[in-house]
Amino acid sequence: MAVVFERTKGLRPVSTHYCPGCTHGIIHRLTAEALEELGVLDRAIGVAPVGCSVLAYNYFNCDMQEAAHGRAPAVATGIKRVLPDKFVFTYQGDGDLASIGTAEVVHAAHRGENISIVFVNNAIYGMTGGQMAPTTLAGQRTTTSPLGRDPLHAGYPIRIAEMLAMIPGAAFIERVSVDSPANVRKAKKAIKRAFEIQLEGKGFSLVEVLSTCPTNWGIEPPLALKWLRENMIPYYPLGNFRDKTKEEATDE
Amino acid sequence: MAAKGKVTFSRDLCKGCGLCVSACPLKILEMDRETINEKGYNPAYCADPQKCIGCANCAMMCPDQVITVERF
Ligand SMILES: Cc1ncc(C[n+]2csc(CCOP(=O)(O)OP(=O)(O)O)c2C)c(N)n1
Ligand code: SF4
Ligand SMILES: [Mg+2]
């Protein structure tokens, strides 16, 4: 008899504050497993955001630093430049990264900072009670778009992965989803690859992970996965948008 | 038929979300309506352990690292 799945050492042995069925828990696990498997837990420094994952520093089994709302890429830049031998990652929601923190992530990518970002897109501000985010889909109901987001009034949902992929300093950009076991396994591969890019010194890497917020979407957890699959994936297509290591290989 | 796999639940960590129940291809996981765990939820359990194939799909979807999976 062989153990084929057990709790990763990359997470502290504590229960999280996340709502039942919230996929932040899955994405924490994938991030922690990648840190453990790459052997960097003892030299990793994670930067936590503001949002539901503000308490991520209680869960990851490595050094953690809290950042002001949206500023995690700037804080990570400072840490990595002062301590280049550390492995530095941020974990950020869509309200954090794609709204108040858009400037920080765009400039960190342009500078080609050698940091890795796990970007959790659940199309809403979870922590503050389900307000519309820049990533909220057209027609999606939130507490601040009770009739559904109207692009003529509120603009169009922002596609971060596609946007960052056009930036010359970005080395690795991929979008994944955690709506099914197969997609969770793919998400793990992408996060691990993004982390390897930093370890190889190749520069800025980001994985956008499509996630659920059953509580604020008002949908029970298994059906929230279905809602993600049917509504988010058509607008936020999955796949790799940039991999400089492959581009270099074809240039040669 | 002998079981090919075995799932063990840290029941007091379970938040009763049901993601494992919907991920299991053999549909052998259920919420235990007879039990209330430390957190106040009906925790998940395996209702038909003999059928488990140890695929770990349940553990893949569990947001709370409740499940350990073994394969024979
Ligand atoms: C400077 C500042 N502005 C606004 C807020 C309020 N606020 C807290 S969390 C949040 C958005 C969180 O949404 P997201 O990043 O998508 O995380 P989620 O909770 O959905 O995981 C906002 C606007 C704040 N804490 N600080
Ligand atoms: S409010 Fe939404 S994002 Fe926040 S923990 Fe609950 S389900 Fe997760
Ligand atoms: Mg969010």
PDB file of N, CA, C and O in Angstrom, chain B:
ATOM      1  N   MET B   1     -15.202  -7.983  -4.680  1.00  0.00           N
ATOM      2  CA  MET B   1     -14.026  -7.336  -5.282  1.00  0.00           C
ATOM      3  C   MET B   1     -13.250  -6.563  -4.213  1.00  0.00           C
ATOM      4  O   MET B   1     -13.833  -5.804  -3.443  1.00  0.00           O
ATOM      5  N   ALA B   2     -11.940  -6.737  -4.175  1.00  0.00           N
ATOM      6  CA  ALA B   2     -11.136  -6.029  -3.165  1.00  0.00           C
ATOM      7  C   ALA B   2     -10.900  -4.584  -3.590  1.00  0.00           C
ATOM      8  O   ALA B   2     -10.759  -4.307  -4.779  1.00  0.00           O
ATOM      9  N   ALA B   3     -10.847  -3.712  -2.596  1.00  0.00           N
ATOM     10  CA  ALA B   3     -10.635  -2.291  -2.894  1.00  0.00           C
ATOM     11  C   ALA B   3      -9.232  -2.079  -3.455  1.00  0.00           C
ATOM     12  O   ALA B   3      -8.288  -2.755  -3.059  1.00  0.00           O
ATOM     13  N   LYS B   4      -9.090  -1.154  -4.403  1.00  0.00           N
ATOM     14  CA  LYS B   4      -7.768  -0.832  -4.966  1.00  0.00           C
ATOM     15  C   LYS B   4      -7.168   0.380  -4.271  1.00  0.00           C
ATOM     16  O   LYS B   4      -5.992   0.674  -4.414  1.00  0.00           O
ATOM     17  N   GLY B   5      -8.041   1.123  -3.572  1.00  0.00           N
ATOM     18  CA  GLY B   5      -7.552   2.320  -2.911  1.00  0.00           C
ATOM     19  C   GLY B   5      -8.227   2.516  -1.574  1.00  0.00           C
ATOM     20  O   GLY B   5      -9.146   1.786  -1.214  1.00  0.00           O
ATOM     21  N   LYS B   6      -7.708   3.515  -0.832  1.00  0.00           N
ATOM     22  CA  LYS B   6      -8.303   3.804   0.474  1.00  0.00           C
ATOM     23  C   LYS B   6      -8.227   5.302   0.735  1.00  0.00           C
ATOM     24  O   LYS B   6      -7.163   5.908   0.541  1.00  0.00           O
ATOM     25  N   VAL B   7      -9.342   5.887   1.135  1.00  0.00           N
ATOM     26  CA  VAL B   7      -9.347   7.313   1.482  1.00  0.00           C
ATOM     27  C   VAL B   7      -9.592   7.466   2.979  1.00  0.00           C
ATOM     28  O   VAL B   7     -10.462   6.825   3.550  1.00  0.00           O
ATOM     29  N   THR B   8      -8.775   8.334   3.605  1.00  0.00           N
ATOM     30  CA  THR B   8      -8.925   8.607   5.037  1.00  0.00           C
ATOM     31  C   THR B   8      -9.219  10.095   5.209  1.00  0.00           C
ATOM     32  O   THR B   8      -8.554  10.924   4.582  1.00  0.00           O
ATOM     33  N   PHE B   9     -10.193  10.408   6.030  1.00  0.00           N
ATOM     34  CA  PHE B   9     -10.606  11.808   6.200  1.00  0.00           C
ATOM     35  C   PHE B   9     -10.189  12.343   7.568  1.00  0.00           C
ATOM     36  O   PHE B   9     -10.464  11.702   8.573  1.00  0.00           O
ATOM     37  N   SER B  10      -9.539  13.524   7.606  1.00  0.00           N
ATOM     38  CA  SER B  10      -9.360  14.244   8.877  1.00  0.00           C
ATOM     39  C   SER B  10     -10.674  14.978   9.097  1.00  0.00           C
ATOM     40  O   SER B  10     -10.826  16.139   8.703  1.00  0.00           O
ATOM     41  N   ARG B  11     -11.600  14.304   9.735  1.00  0.00           N
ATOM     42  CA  ARG B  11     -12.992  14.766   9.687  1.00  0.00           C
ATOM     43  C   ARG B  11     -13.218  16.131  10.316  1.00  0.00           C
ATOM     44  O   ARG B  11     -14.106  16.868   9.897  1.00  0.00           O
ATOM     45  N   ASP B  12     -12.406  16.464  11.328  1.00  0.00           N
ATOM     46  CA  ASP B  12     -12.649  17.751  11.983  1.00  0.00           C
ATOM     47  C   ASP B  12     -12.173  18.948  11.172  1.00  0.00           C
ATOM     48  O   ASP B  12     -12.477  20.085  11.498  1.00  0.00           O
ATOM     49  N   LEU B  13     -11.399  18.673  10.075  1.00  0.00           N
ATOM     50  CA  LEU B  13     -10.975  19.781   9.205  1.00  0.00           C
ATOM     51  C   LEU B  13     -12.006  20.052   8.110  1.00  0.00           C
ATOM     52  O   LEU B  13     -11.953  21.071   7.418  1.00  0.00           O
ATOM     53  N   CYS B  14     -12.959  19.121   7.930  1.00  0.00           N
ATOM     54  CA  CYS B  14     -13.906  19.208   6.804  1.00  0.00           C
ATOM     55  C   CYS B  14     -14.914  20.326   7.030  1.00  0.00           C
ATOM     56  O   CYS B  14     -15.429  20.516   8.123  1.00  0.00           O
ATOM     57  N   LYS B  15     -15.165  21.098   5.951  1.00  0.00           N
ATOM     58  CA  LYS B  15     -16.156  22.176   6.015  1.00  0.00           C
ATOM     59  C   LYS B  15     -17.443  21.800   5.271  1.00  0.00           C
ATOM     60  O   LYS B  15     -18.278  22.661   5.007  1.00  0.00           O
ATOM     61  N   GLY B  16     -17.540  20.533   4.894  1.00  0.00           N
ATOM     62  CA  GLY B  16     -18.798  20.059   4.311  1.00  0.00           C
ATOM     63  C   GLY B  16     -19.162  20.660   2.966  1.00  0.00           C
ATOM     64  O   GLY B  16     -20.339  20.712   2.608  1.00  0.00           O
ATOM     65  N   CYS B  17     -18.152  21.084   2.178  1.00  0.00           N
ATOM     66  CA  CYS B  17     -18.467  21.791   0.925  1.00  0.00           C
ATOM     67  C   CYS B  17     -19.004  20.868  -0.164  1.00  0.00           C
ATOM     68  O   CYS B  17     -19.686  21.309  -1.082  1.00  0.00           O
ATOM     69  N   GLY B  18     -18.623  19.581  -0.110  1.00  0.00           N
ATOM     70  CA  GLY B  18     -19.146  18.619  -1.086  1.00  0.00           C
ATOM     71  C   GLY B  18     -18.371  18.544  -2.391  1.00  0.00           C
ATOM     72  O   GLY B  18     -18.776  17.828  -3.310  1.00  0.00           O
ATOM     73  N   LEU B  19     -17.227  19.245  -2.494  1.00  0.00           N
ATOM     74  CA  LEU B  19     -16.476  19.189  -3.763  1.00  0.00           C
ATOM     75  C   LEU B  19     -15.920  17.777  -4.009  1.00  0.00           C
ATOM     76  O   LEU B  19     -15.861  17.326  -5.153  1.00  0.00           O
ATOM     77  N   CYS B  20     -15.544  17.066  -2.933  1.00  0.00           N
ATOM     78  CA  CYS B  20     -15.033  15.691  -3.113  1.00  0.00           C
ATOM     79  C   CYS B  20     -16.147  14.776  -3.606  1.00  0.00           C
ATOM     80  O   CYS B  20     -15.933  13.915  -4.458  1.00  0.00           O
ATOM     81  N   VAL B  21     -17.355  14.984  -3.068  1.00  0.00           N
ATOM     82  CA  VAL B  21     -18.496  14.141  -3.446  1.00  0.00           C
ATOM     83  C   VAL B  21     -18.732  14.240  -4.952  1.00  0.00           C
ATOM     84  O   VAL B  21     -18.921  13.234  -5.641  1.00  0.00           O
ATOM     85  N   SER B  22     -18.681  15.468  -5.482  1.00  0.00           N
ATOM     86  CA  SER B  22     -18.962  15.612  -6.914  1.00  0.00           C
ATOM     87  C   SER B  22     -17.761  15.229  -7.775  1.00  0.00           C
ATOM     88  O   SER B  22     -17.901  14.979  -8.968  1.00  0.00           O
ATOM     89  N   ALA B  23     -16.550  15.142  -7.182  1.00  0.00           N
ATOM     90  CA  ALA B  23     -15.358  14.788  -7.980  1.00  0.00           C
ATOM     91  C   ALA B  23     -15.165  13.276  -8.098  1.00  0.00           C
ATOM     92  O   ALA B  23     -14.483  12.818  -9.015  1.00  0.00           O
ATOM     93  N   CYS B  24     -15.743  12.505  -7.192  1.00  0.00           N
ATOM     94  CA  CYS B  24     -15.504  11.053  -7.176  1.00  0.00           C
ATOM     95  C   CYS B  24     -16.175  10.373  -8.375  1.00  0.00           C
ATOM     96  O   CYS B  24     -17.389  10.427  -8.516  1.00  0.00           O
ATOM     97  N   PRO B  25     -15.371   9.700  -9.239  1.00  0.00           N
ATOM     98  CA  PRO B  25     -15.967   9.087 -10.432  1.00  0.00           C
ATOM     99  C   PRO B  25     -16.867   7.905 -10.083  1.00  0.00           C
ATOM    100  O   PRO B  25     -17.718   7.527 -10.884  1.00  0.00           O
ATOM    101  N   LEU B  26     -16.662   7.292  -8.894  1.00  0.00           N
ATOM    102  CA  LEU B  26     -17.485   6.129  -8.518  1.00  0.00           C
ATOM    103  C   LEU B  26     -18.680   6.505  -7.654  1.00  0.00           C
ATOM    104  O   LEU B  26     -19.469   5.639  -7.286  1.00  0.00           O
ATOM    105  N   LYS B  27     -18.774   7.802  -7.312  1.00  0.00           N
ATOM    106  CA  LYS B  27     -19.914   8.308  -6.531  1.00  0.00           C
ATOM    107  C   LYS B  27     -20.073   7.561  -5.203  1.00  0.00           C
ATOM    108  O   LYS B  27     -21.182   7.197  -4.812  1.00  0.00           O
ATOM    109  N   ILE B  28     -18.947   7.330  -4.515  1.00  0.00           N
ATOM    110  CA  ILE B  28     -19.029   6.587  -3.255  1.00  0.00           C
ATOM    111  C   ILE B  28     -18.828   7.495  -2.041  1.00  0.00           C
ATOM    112  O   ILE B  28     -18.842   7.026  -0.902  1.00  0.00           O
ATOM    113  N   LEU B  29     -18.621   8.792  -2.263  1.00  0.00           N
ATOM    114  CA  LEU B  29     -18.464   9.702  -1.117  1.00  0.00           C
ATOM    115  C   LEU B  29     -19.809  10.378  -0.827  1.00  0.00           C
ATOM    116  O   LEU B  29     -20.577  10.672  -1.731  1.00  0.00           O
ATOM    117  N   GLU B  30     -20.039  10.627   0.467  1.00  0.00           N
ATOM    118  CA  GLU B  30     -21.290  11.286   0.889  1.00  0.00           C
ATOM    119  C   GLU B  30     -21.000  12.190   2.077  1.00  0.00           C
ATOM    120  O   GLU B  30     -19.977  12.056   2.728  1.00  0.00           O
ATOM    121  N   MET B  31     -21.936  13.083   2.366  1.00  0.00           N
ATOM    122  CA  MET B  31     -21.835  13.861   3.590  1.00  0.00           C
ATOM    123  C   MET B  31     -22.517  13.042   4.696  1.00  0.00           C
ATOM    124  O   MET B  31     -23.596  12.488   4.486  1.00  0.00           O
ATOM    125  N   ASP B  32     -21.861  12.986   5.854  1.00  0.00           N
ATOM    126  CA  ASP B  32     -22.377  12.181   6.961  1.00  0.00           C
ATOM    127  C   ASP B  32     -23.403  12.995   7.763  1.00  0.00           C
ATOM    128  O   ASP B  32     -23.039  13.807   8.610  1.00  0.00           O
ATOM    129  N   ARG B  33     -24.665  12.760   7.466  1.00  0.00           N
ATOM    130  CA  ARG B  33     -25.734  13.544   8.109  1.00  0.00           C
ATOM    131  C   ARG B  33     -25.916  13.193   9.581  1.00  0.00           C
ATOM    132  O   ARG B  33     -26.629  13.865  10.301  1.00  0.00           O
ATOM    133  N   GLU B  34     -25.256  12.111  10.038  1.00  0.00           N
ATOM    134  CA  GLU B  34     -25.406  11.677  11.441  1.00  0.00           C
ATOM    135  C   GLU B  34     -24.353  12.331  12.348  1.00  0.00           C
ATOM    136  O   GLU B  34     -24.410  12.190  13.556  1.00  0.00           O
ATOM    137  N   THR B  35     -23.358  12.971  11.729  1.00  0.00           N
ATOM    138  CA  THR B  35     -22.234  13.493  12.522  1.00  0.00           C
ATOM    139  C   THR B  35     -22.114  15.009  12.338  1.00  0.00           C
ATOM    140  O   THR B  35     -22.290  15.519  11.239  1.00  0.00           O
ATOM    141  N   ILE B  36     -21.808  15.685  13.438  1.00  0.00           N
ATOM    142  CA  ILE B  36     -21.458  17.111  13.348  1.00  0.00           C
ATOM    143  C   ILE B  36     -20.038  17.234  13.878  1.00  0.00           C
ATOM    144  O   ILE B  36     -19.761  16.836  15.014  1.00  0.00           O
ATOM    145  N   ASN B  37     -19.119  17.748  13.060  1.00  0.00           N
ATOM    146  CA  ASN B  37     -17.717  17.788  13.486  1.00  0.00           C
ATOM    147  C   ASN B  37     -17.441  19.024  14.340  1.00  0.00           C
ATOM    148  O   ASN B  37     -18.333  19.826  14.610  1.00  0.00           O
ATOM    149  N   GLU B  38     -16.149  19.161  14.729  1.00  0.00           N
ATOM    150  CA  GLU B  38     -15.747  20.282  15.601  1.00  0.00           C
ATOM    151  C   GLU B  38     -16.137  21.631  15.039  1.00  0.00           C
ATOM    152  O   GLU B  38     -16.438  22.564  15.771  1.00  0.00           O
ATOM    153  N   LYS B  39     -16.080  21.746  13.706  1.00  0.00           N
ATOM    154  CA  LYS B  39     -16.399  23.027  13.072  1.00  0.00           C
ATOM    155  C   LYS B  39     -17.896  23.239  12.908  1.00  0.00           C
ATOM    156  O   LYS B  39     -18.341  24.308  12.491  1.00  0.00           O
ATOM    157  N   GLY B  40     -18.672  22.187  13.166  1.00  0.00           N
ATOM    158  CA  GLY B  40     -20.121  22.324  13.058  1.00  0.00           C
ATOM    159  C   GLY B  40     -20.688  21.896  11.715  1.00  0.00           C
ATOM    160  O   GLY B  40     -21.816  22.243  11.376  1.00  0.00           O
ATOM    161  N   TYR B  41     -19.897  21.153  10.938  1.00  0.00           N
ATOM    162  CA  TYR B  41     -20.374  20.706   9.626  1.00  0.00           C
ATOM    163  C   TYR B  41     -20.632  19.201   9.621  1.00  0.00           C
ATOM    164  O   TYR B  41     -20.055  18.464  10.418  1.00  0.00           O
ATOM    165  N   ASN B  42     -21.440  18.753   8.673  1.00  0.00           N
ATOM    166  CA  ASN B  42     -21.560  17.325   8.376  1.00  0.00           C
ATOM    167  C   ASN B  42     -20.354  16.971   7.516  1.00  0.00           C
ATOM    168  O   ASN B  42     -20.254  17.424   6.375  1.00  0.00           O
ATOM    169  N   PRO B  43     -19.415  16.170   8.035  1.00  0.00           N
ATOM    170  CA  PRO B  43     -18.195  15.893   7.267  1.00  0.00           C
ATOM    171  C   PRO B  43     -18.418  14.837   6.185  1.00  0.00           C
ATOM    172  O   PRO B  43     -19.357  14.039   6.257  1.00  0.00           O
ATOM    173  N   ALA B  44     -17.522  14.835   5.200  1.00  0.00           N
ATOM    174  CA  ALA B  44     -17.590  13.836   4.123  1.00  0.00           C
ATOM    175  C   ALA B  44     -17.061  12.501   4.634  1.00  0.00           C
ATOM    176  O   ALA B  44     -16.229  12.448   5.534  1.00  0.00           O
ATOM    177  N   TYR B  45     -17.538  11.408   4.062  1.00  0.00           N
ATOM    178  CA  TYR B  45     -16.996  10.083   4.369  1.00  0.00           C
ATOM    179  C   TYR B  45     -17.208   9.180   3.160  1.00  0.00           C
ATOM    180  O   TYR B  45     -17.960   9.524   2.239  1.00  0.00           O
ATOM    181  N   CYS B  46     -16.513   8.027   3.179  1.00  0.00           N
ATOM    182  CA  CYS B  46     -16.659   7.082   2.078  1.00  0.00           C
ATOM    183  C   CYS B  46     -17.716   6.050   2.467  1.00  0.00           C
ATOM    184  O   CYS B  46     -17.537   5.294   3.420  1.00  0.00           O
ATOM    185  N   ALA B  47     -18.802   6.041   1.709  1.00  0.00           N
ATOM    186  CA  ALA B  47     -19.928   5.163   2.049  1.00  0.00           C
ATOM    187  C   ALA B  47     -19.734   3.738   1.525  1.00  0.00           C
ATOM    188  O   ALA B  47     -20.415   2.823   1.968  1.00  0.00           O
ATOM    189  N   ASP B  48     -18.802   3.564   0.600  1.00  0.00           N
ATOM    190  CA  ASP B  48     -18.615   2.227   0.005  1.00  0.00           C
ATOM    191  C   ASP B  48     -17.122   1.989  -0.261  1.00  0.00           C
ATOM    192  O   ASP B  48     -16.670   1.974  -1.409  1.00  0.00           O
ATOM    193  N   PRO B  49     -16.327   1.804   0.819  1.00  0.00           N
ATOM    194  CA  PRO B  49     -14.858   1.743   0.701  1.00  0.00           C
ATOM    195  C   PRO B  49     -14.366   0.655  -0.251  1.00  0.00           C
ATOM    196  O   PRO B  49     -13.289   0.801  -0.847  1.00  0.00           O
ATOM    197  N   GLN B  50     -15.116  -0.422  -0.399  1.00  0.00           N
ATOM    198  CA  GLN B  50     -14.677  -1.517  -1.270  1.00  0.00           C
ATOM    199  C   GLN B  50     -14.506  -1.078  -2.719  1.00  0.00           C
ATOM    200  O   GLN B  50     -13.767  -1.676  -3.492  1.00  0.00           O
ATOM    201  N   LYS B  51     -15.231  -0.019  -3.121  1.00  0.00           N
ATOM    202  CA  LYS B  51     -15.197   0.401  -4.526  1.00  0.00           C
ATOM    203  C   LYS B  51     -14.085   1.404  -4.840  1.00  0.00           C
ATOM    204  O   LYS B  51     -13.858   1.735  -5.997  1.00  0.00           O
ATOM    205  N   CYS B  52     -13.404   1.923  -3.797  1.00  0.00           N
ATOM    206  CA  CYS B  52     -12.422   2.993  -4.023  1.00  0.00           C
ATOM    207  C   CYS B  52     -11.291   2.508  -4.930  1.00  0.00           C
ATOM    208  O   CYS B  52     -10.732   1.428  -4.723  1.00  0.00           O
ATOM    209  N   ILE B  53     -10.946   3.325  -5.951  1.00  0.00           N
ATOM    210  CA  ILE B  53      -9.850   2.957  -6.855  1.00  0.00           C
ATOM    211  C   ILE B  53      -8.578   3.768  -6.565  1.00  0.00           C
ATOM    212  O   ILE B  53      -7.571   3.644  -7.258  1.00  0.00           O
ATOM    213  N   GLY B  54      -8.632   4.652  -5.577  1.00  0.00           N
ATOM    214  CA  GLY B  54      -7.439   5.409  -5.192  1.00  0.00           C
ATOM    215  C   GLY B  54      -6.994   6.425  -6.229  1.00  0.00           C
ATOM    216  O   GLY B  54      -5.817   6.747  -6.339  1.00  0.00           O
ATOM    217  N   CYS B  55      -7.947   6.982  -6.981  1.00  0.00           N
ATOM    218  CA  CYS B  55      -7.574   7.920  -8.063  1.00  0.00           C
ATOM    219  C   CYS B  55      -7.171   9.289  -7.536  1.00  0.00           C
ATOM    220  O   CYS B  55      -6.556  10.074  -8.242  1.00  0.00           O
ATOM    221  N   ALA B  56      -7.565   9.614  -6.311  1.00  0.00           N
ATOM    222  CA  ALA B  56      -7.227  10.892  -5.656  1.00  0.00           C
ATOM    223  C   ALA B  56      -7.945  12.109  -6.247  1.00  0.00           C
ATOM    224  O   ALA B  56      -7.581  13.240  -5.937  1.00  0.00           O
ATOM    225  N   ASN B  57      -8.957  11.878  -7.069  1.00  0.00           N
ATOM    226  CA  ASN B  57      -9.720  13.030  -7.575  1.00  0.00           C
ATOM    227  C   ASN B  57     -10.351  13.832  -6.434  1.00  0.00           C
ATOM    228  O   ASN B  57     -10.419  15.057  -6.485  1.00  0.00           O
ATOM    229  N   CYS B  58     -10.812  13.119  -5.404  1.00  0.00           N
ATOM    230  CA  CYS B  58     -11.427  13.800  -4.250  1.00  0.00           C
ATOM    231  C   CYS B  58     -10.415  14.721  -3.584  1.00  0.00           C
ATOM    232  O   CYS B  58     -10.700  15.895  -3.302  1.00  0.00           O
ATOM    233  N   ALA B  59      -9.201  14.192  -3.353  1.00  0.00           N
ATOM    234  CA  ALA B  59      -8.173  14.985  -2.675  1.00  0.00           C
ATOM    235  C   ALA B  59      -7.736  16.169  -3.529  1.00  0.00           C
ATOM    236  O   ALA B  59      -7.389  17.230  -3.011  1.00  0.00           O
ATOM    237  N   MET B  60      -7.756  15.984  -4.871  1.00  0.00           N
ATOM    238  CA  MET B  60      -7.398  17.058  -5.804  1.00  0.00           C
ATOM    239  C   MET B  60      -8.318  18.260  -5.612  1.00  0.00           C
ATOM    240  O   MET B  60      -7.911  19.402  -5.738  1.00  0.00           O
ATOM    241  N   MET B  61      -9.606  18.005  -5.341  1.00  0.00           N
ATOM    242  CA  MET B  61     -10.596  19.079  -5.262  1.00  0.00           C
ATOM    243  C   MET B  61     -10.831  19.581  -3.841  1.00  0.00           C
ATOM    244  O   MET B  61     -11.516  20.576  -3.649  1.00  0.00           O
ATOM    245  N   CYS B  62     -10.294  18.892  -2.834  1.00  0.00           N
ATOM    246  CA  CYS B  62     -10.563  19.316  -1.444  1.00  0.00           C
ATOM    247  C   CYS B  62      -9.788  20.594  -1.124  1.00  0.00           C
ATOM    248  O   CYS B  62      -8.568  20.617  -1.182  1.00  0.00           O
ATOM    249  N   PRO B  63     -10.483  21.680  -0.780  1.00  0.00           N
ATOM    250  CA  PRO B  63      -9.784  22.931  -0.478  1.00  0.00           C
ATOM    251  C   PRO B  63      -9.140  22.925   0.912  1.00  0.00           C
ATOM    252  O   PRO B  63      -8.427  23.863   1.255  1.00  0.00           O
ATOM    253  N   ASP B  64      -9.399  21.888   1.713  1.00  0.00           N
ATOM    254  CA  ASP B  64      -8.957  21.908   3.104  1.00  0.00           C
ATOM    255  C   ASP B  64      -8.021  20.769   3.491  1.00  0.00           C
ATOM    256  O   ASP B  64      -7.789  20.540   4.676  1.00  0.00           O
ATOM    257  N   GLN B  65      -7.474  20.081   2.502  1.00  0.00           N
ATOM    258  CA  GLN B  65      -6.484  19.022   2.762  1.00  0.00           C
ATOM    259  C   GLN B  65      -7.001  18.032   3.801  1.00  0.00           C
ATOM    260  O   GLN B  65      -6.282  17.642   4.720  1.00  0.00           O
ATOM    261  N   VAL B  66      -8.250  17.617   3.644  1.00  0.00           N
ATOM    262  CA  VAL B  66      -8.887  16.715   4.601  1.00  0.00           C
ATOM    263  C   VAL B  66      -8.529  15.258   4.295  1.00  0.00           C
ATOM    264  O   VAL B  66      -8.520  14.411   5.178  1.00  0.00           O
ATOM    265  N   ILE B  67      -8.221  14.971   3.016  1.00  0.00           N
ATOM    266  CA  ILE B  67      -8.200  13.579   2.556  1.00  0.00           C
ATOM    267  C   ILE B  67      -6.779  13.076   2.286  1.00  0.00           C
ATOM    268  O   ILE B  67      -5.976  13.748   1.632  1.00  0.00           O
ATOM    269  N   THR B  68      -6.481  11.884   2.806  1.00  0.00           N
ATOM    270  CA  THR B  68      -5.247  11.170   2.461  1.00  0.00           C
ATOM    271  C   THR B  68      -5.656   9.972   1.606  1.00  0.00           C
ATOM    272  O   THR B  68      -6.653   9.319   1.903  1.00  0.00           O
ATOM    273  N   VAL B  69      -4.892   9.715   0.533  1.00  0.00           N
ATOM    274  CA  VAL B  69      -5.267   8.635  -0.383  1.00  0.00           C
ATOM    275  C   VAL B  69      -4.138   7.618  -0.471  1.00  0.00           C
ATOM    276  O   VAL B  69      -2.968   7.984  -0.638  1.00  0.00           O
ATOM    277  N   GLU B  70      -4.503   6.355  -0.345  1.00  0.00           N
ATOM    278  CA  GLU B  70      -3.526   5.270  -0.508  1.00  0.00           C
ATOM    279  C   GLU B  70      -3.978   4.369  -1.649  1.00  0.00           C
ATOM    280  O   GLU B  70      -5.162   4.281  -1.947  1.00  0.00           O
ATOM    281  N   ARG B  71      -3.002   3.726  -2.272  1.00  0.00           N
ATOM    282  CA  ARG B  71      -3.326   2.785  -3.358  1.00  0.00           C
ATOM    283  C   ARG B  71      -2.660   1.450  -3.059  1.00  0.00           C
ATOM    284  O   ARG B  71      -1.512   1.416  -2.593  1.00  0.00           O
ATOM    285  N   PHE B  72      -3.360   0.360  -3.352  1.00  0.00           N
ATOM    286  CA  PHE B  72      -2.802  -0.972  -3.050  1.00  0.00           C
ATOM    287  C   PHE B  72      -1.980  -1.501  -4.223  1.00  0.00           C
ATOM    288  O   PHE B  72      -2.227  -1.149  -5.356  1.00  0.00           O
TER     289      PHE B  72
END
